[in-house]
Short mmCIF file of C-alpha atoms in Angstrom, two decimals:
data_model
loop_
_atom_site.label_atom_id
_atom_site.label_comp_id
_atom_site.label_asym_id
_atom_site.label_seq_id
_atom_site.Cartn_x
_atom_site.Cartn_y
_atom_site.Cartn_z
CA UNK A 618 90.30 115.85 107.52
CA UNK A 619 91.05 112.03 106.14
CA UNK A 620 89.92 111.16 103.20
CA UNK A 621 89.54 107.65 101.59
CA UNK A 622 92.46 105.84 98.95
CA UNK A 623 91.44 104.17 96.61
CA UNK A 624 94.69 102.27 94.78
CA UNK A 625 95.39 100.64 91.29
CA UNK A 626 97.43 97.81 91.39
CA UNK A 627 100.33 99.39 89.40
CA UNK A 628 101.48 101.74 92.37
CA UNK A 629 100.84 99.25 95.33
CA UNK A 630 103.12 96.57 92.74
CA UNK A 631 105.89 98.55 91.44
CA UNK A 632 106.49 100.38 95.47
CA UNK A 633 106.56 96.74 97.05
CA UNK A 634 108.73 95.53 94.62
CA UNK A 635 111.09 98.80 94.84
CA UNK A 636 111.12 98.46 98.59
CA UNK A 637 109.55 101.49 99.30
CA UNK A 638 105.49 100.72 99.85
CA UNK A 639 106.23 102.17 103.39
CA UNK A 640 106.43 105.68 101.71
CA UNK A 641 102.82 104.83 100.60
CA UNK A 642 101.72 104.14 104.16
CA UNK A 643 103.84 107.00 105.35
CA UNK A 644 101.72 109.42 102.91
CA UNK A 645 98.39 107.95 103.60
CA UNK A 646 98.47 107.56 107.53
CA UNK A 647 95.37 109.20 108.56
CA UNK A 648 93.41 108.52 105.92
CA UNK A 649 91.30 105.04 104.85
CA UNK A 650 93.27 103.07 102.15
CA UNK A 651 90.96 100.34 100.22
CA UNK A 652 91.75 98.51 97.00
CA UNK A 653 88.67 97.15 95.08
CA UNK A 654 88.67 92.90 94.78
CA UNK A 655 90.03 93.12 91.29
CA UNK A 656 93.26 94.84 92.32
CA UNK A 657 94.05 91.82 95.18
CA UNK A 658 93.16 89.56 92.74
CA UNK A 659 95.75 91.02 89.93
CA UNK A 660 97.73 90.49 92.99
CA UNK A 661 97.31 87.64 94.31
CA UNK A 662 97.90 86.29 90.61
CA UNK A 663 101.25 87.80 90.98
CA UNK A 664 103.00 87.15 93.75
CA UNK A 665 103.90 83.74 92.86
CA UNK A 666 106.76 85.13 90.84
CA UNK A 667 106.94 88.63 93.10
CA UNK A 668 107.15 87.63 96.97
CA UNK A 669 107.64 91.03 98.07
CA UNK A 670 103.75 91.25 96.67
CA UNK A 671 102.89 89.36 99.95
CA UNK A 672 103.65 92.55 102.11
CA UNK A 673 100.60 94.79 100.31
CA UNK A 674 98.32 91.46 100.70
CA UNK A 675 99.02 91.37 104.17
CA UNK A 676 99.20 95.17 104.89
CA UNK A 677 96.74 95.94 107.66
CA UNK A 678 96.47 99.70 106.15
CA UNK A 679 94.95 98.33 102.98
CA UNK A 680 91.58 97.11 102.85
CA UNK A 681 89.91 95.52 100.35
CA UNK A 682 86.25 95.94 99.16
CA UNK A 683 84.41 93.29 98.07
CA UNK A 684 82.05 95.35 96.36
CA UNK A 685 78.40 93.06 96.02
CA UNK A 686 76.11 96.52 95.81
CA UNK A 687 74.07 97.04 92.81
CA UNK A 688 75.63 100.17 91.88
CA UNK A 689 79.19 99.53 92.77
CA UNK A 690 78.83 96.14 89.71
CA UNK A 691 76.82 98.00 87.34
CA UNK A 692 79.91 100.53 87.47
CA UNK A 693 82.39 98.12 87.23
CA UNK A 694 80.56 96.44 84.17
CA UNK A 695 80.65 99.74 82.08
CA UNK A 696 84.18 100.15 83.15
CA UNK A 697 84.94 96.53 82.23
CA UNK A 698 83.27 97.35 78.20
CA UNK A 699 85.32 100.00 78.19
CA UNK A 700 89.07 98.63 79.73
CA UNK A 701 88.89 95.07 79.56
CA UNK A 702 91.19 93.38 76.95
CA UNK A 703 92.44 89.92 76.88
CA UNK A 704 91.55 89.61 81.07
CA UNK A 705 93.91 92.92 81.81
CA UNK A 706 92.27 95.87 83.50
CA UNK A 707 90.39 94.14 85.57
CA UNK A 708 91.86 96.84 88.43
CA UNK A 709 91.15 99.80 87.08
CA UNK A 710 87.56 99.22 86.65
CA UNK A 711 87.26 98.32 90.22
CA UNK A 712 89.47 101.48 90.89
CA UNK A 713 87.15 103.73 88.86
CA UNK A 714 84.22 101.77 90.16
CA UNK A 715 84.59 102.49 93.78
CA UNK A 716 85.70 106.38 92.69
CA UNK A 717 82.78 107.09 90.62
CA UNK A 718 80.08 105.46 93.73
CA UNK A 719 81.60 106.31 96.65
CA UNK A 720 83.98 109.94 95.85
CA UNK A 721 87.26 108.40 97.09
CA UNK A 722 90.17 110.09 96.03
CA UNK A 723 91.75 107.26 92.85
CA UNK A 724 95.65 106.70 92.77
CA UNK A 725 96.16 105.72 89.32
CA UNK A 726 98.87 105.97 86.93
CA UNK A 727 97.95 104.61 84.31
CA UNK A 728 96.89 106.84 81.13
CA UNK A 729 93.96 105.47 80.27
CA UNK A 730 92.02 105.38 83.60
CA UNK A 731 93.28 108.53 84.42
CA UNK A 732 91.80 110.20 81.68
CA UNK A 733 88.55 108.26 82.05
CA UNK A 734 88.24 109.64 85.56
CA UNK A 735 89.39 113.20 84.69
CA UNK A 736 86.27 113.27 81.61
CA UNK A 737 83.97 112.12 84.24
CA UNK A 738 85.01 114.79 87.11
CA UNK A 739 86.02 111.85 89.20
CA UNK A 740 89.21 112.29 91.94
CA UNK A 741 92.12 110.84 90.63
CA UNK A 742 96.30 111.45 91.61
CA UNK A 743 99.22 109.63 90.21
CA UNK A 744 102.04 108.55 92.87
CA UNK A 745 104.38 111.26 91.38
CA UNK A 746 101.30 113.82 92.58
CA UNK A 747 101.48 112.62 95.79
CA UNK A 748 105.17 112.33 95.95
CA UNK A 749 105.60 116.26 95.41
CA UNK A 750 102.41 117.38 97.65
CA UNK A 751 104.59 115.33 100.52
CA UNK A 752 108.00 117.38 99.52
CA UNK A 753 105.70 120.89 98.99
CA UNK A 754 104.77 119.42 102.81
CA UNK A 755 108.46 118.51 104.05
CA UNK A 756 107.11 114.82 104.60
CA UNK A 757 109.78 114.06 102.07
CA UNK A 758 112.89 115.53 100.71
CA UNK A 759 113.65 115.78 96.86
CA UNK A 760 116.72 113.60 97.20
CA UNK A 761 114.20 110.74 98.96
CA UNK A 762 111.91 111.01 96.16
CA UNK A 763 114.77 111.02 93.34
CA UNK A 764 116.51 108.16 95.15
CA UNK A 765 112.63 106.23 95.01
CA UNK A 766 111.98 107.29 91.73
CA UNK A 767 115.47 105.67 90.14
CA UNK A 768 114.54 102.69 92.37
CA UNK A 769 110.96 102.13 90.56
CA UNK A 770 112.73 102.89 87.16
CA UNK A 771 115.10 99.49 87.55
CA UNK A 772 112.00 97.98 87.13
CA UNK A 773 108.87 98.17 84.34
CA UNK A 774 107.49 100.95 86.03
CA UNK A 775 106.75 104.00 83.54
CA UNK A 776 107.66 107.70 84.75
CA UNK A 777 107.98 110.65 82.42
CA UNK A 778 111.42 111.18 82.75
CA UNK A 779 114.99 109.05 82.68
CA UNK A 780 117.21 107.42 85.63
CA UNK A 781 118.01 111.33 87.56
CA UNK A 782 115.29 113.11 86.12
CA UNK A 783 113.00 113.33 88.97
CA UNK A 784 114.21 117.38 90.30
CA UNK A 785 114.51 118.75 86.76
CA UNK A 786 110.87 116.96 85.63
CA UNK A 787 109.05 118.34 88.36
CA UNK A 788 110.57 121.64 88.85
CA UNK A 789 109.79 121.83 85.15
CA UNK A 790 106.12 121.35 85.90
CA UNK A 791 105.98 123.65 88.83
CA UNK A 792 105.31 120.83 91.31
CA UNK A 793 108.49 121.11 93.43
CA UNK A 794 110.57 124.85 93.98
#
């Protein structure tokens, strides 16, 4: 059964940028992948200084929703109150937003909107989730995911463990055997 995507900027960024948003499109074939307005807009305000940006812009897996119903913008604008500070987290609201109206299934890594969404009973996976589902699944190996995971760490990207950390992290949480 496919399910809808709903993506954050962060993951969508820090893949393309890594070289590796094809694992994202690998992992979601089947399935309906949207990103609210406010995540193409963080990106389109990025890519003049990230060019590999222009490859999730121009993805024809990814659509975007332009959200204009009633509900969708009142949930955005509580969202916004709660997230919005100095013009950052514009993303996330739309993320949660589109979650909260419509059920889809939120990848977000970020702390703060994933807590949000897990007090409200909303459906929300980080990357690394989905990472180990598709190992549990032999989609991917562990040495694909460890080589992917030291690749998003040369950048700003934030995972829970060091450069080579990937196996012993999530064997250690009992997501990989």
């Amino acid at each position: 059964m496919s399910e809808t995507f709903v993506f954050d900027t962060g993951p969508l960024r820090h893949f393309a940028l890594a070289g590796w948003l094809g694992v994202l499109k690998y992992l979601t074939q089947d399935n309906y992948v949207v990103i609210p307005e406010s995540v193409e807009a963080e990106l389109l305000e990025q890519r003049h200084s990230h060019a590999s940006l222009e490859q999730v812009l121009n993805a024809d897996w990814i659509a975007v929703d332009h959200g204009d119903d009633i509900q969708y913008l009142a949930e955005f604008a509580r969202y916004e109150k709660r997230l919005v500070a100095g013009g950052r987290n514009r993303g996330e609201c739309g993320v949660l937003a589109l979650g909260r109206c419509y059920g889809y299934t939120m990848i977000v890594d970020d702390r703060v909107p994933r807590k949000i969404a897990d007090d409200e009973k909303l459906r929300a996976r980080g990357t690394l989730a989905l990472l180990c589902e598709a190992i549990r699944e032999g989609q991917l190996t562990v040495s694909m995911v460890e080589s992917l995971a030291d690749d998003l760490l040369t950048g700003t990207y934030h995972l829970p463990f060091k450069p080579g950390g990937f196996r012993i992290w999530a064997a250690g949480q009992g997501l990989i055997d």
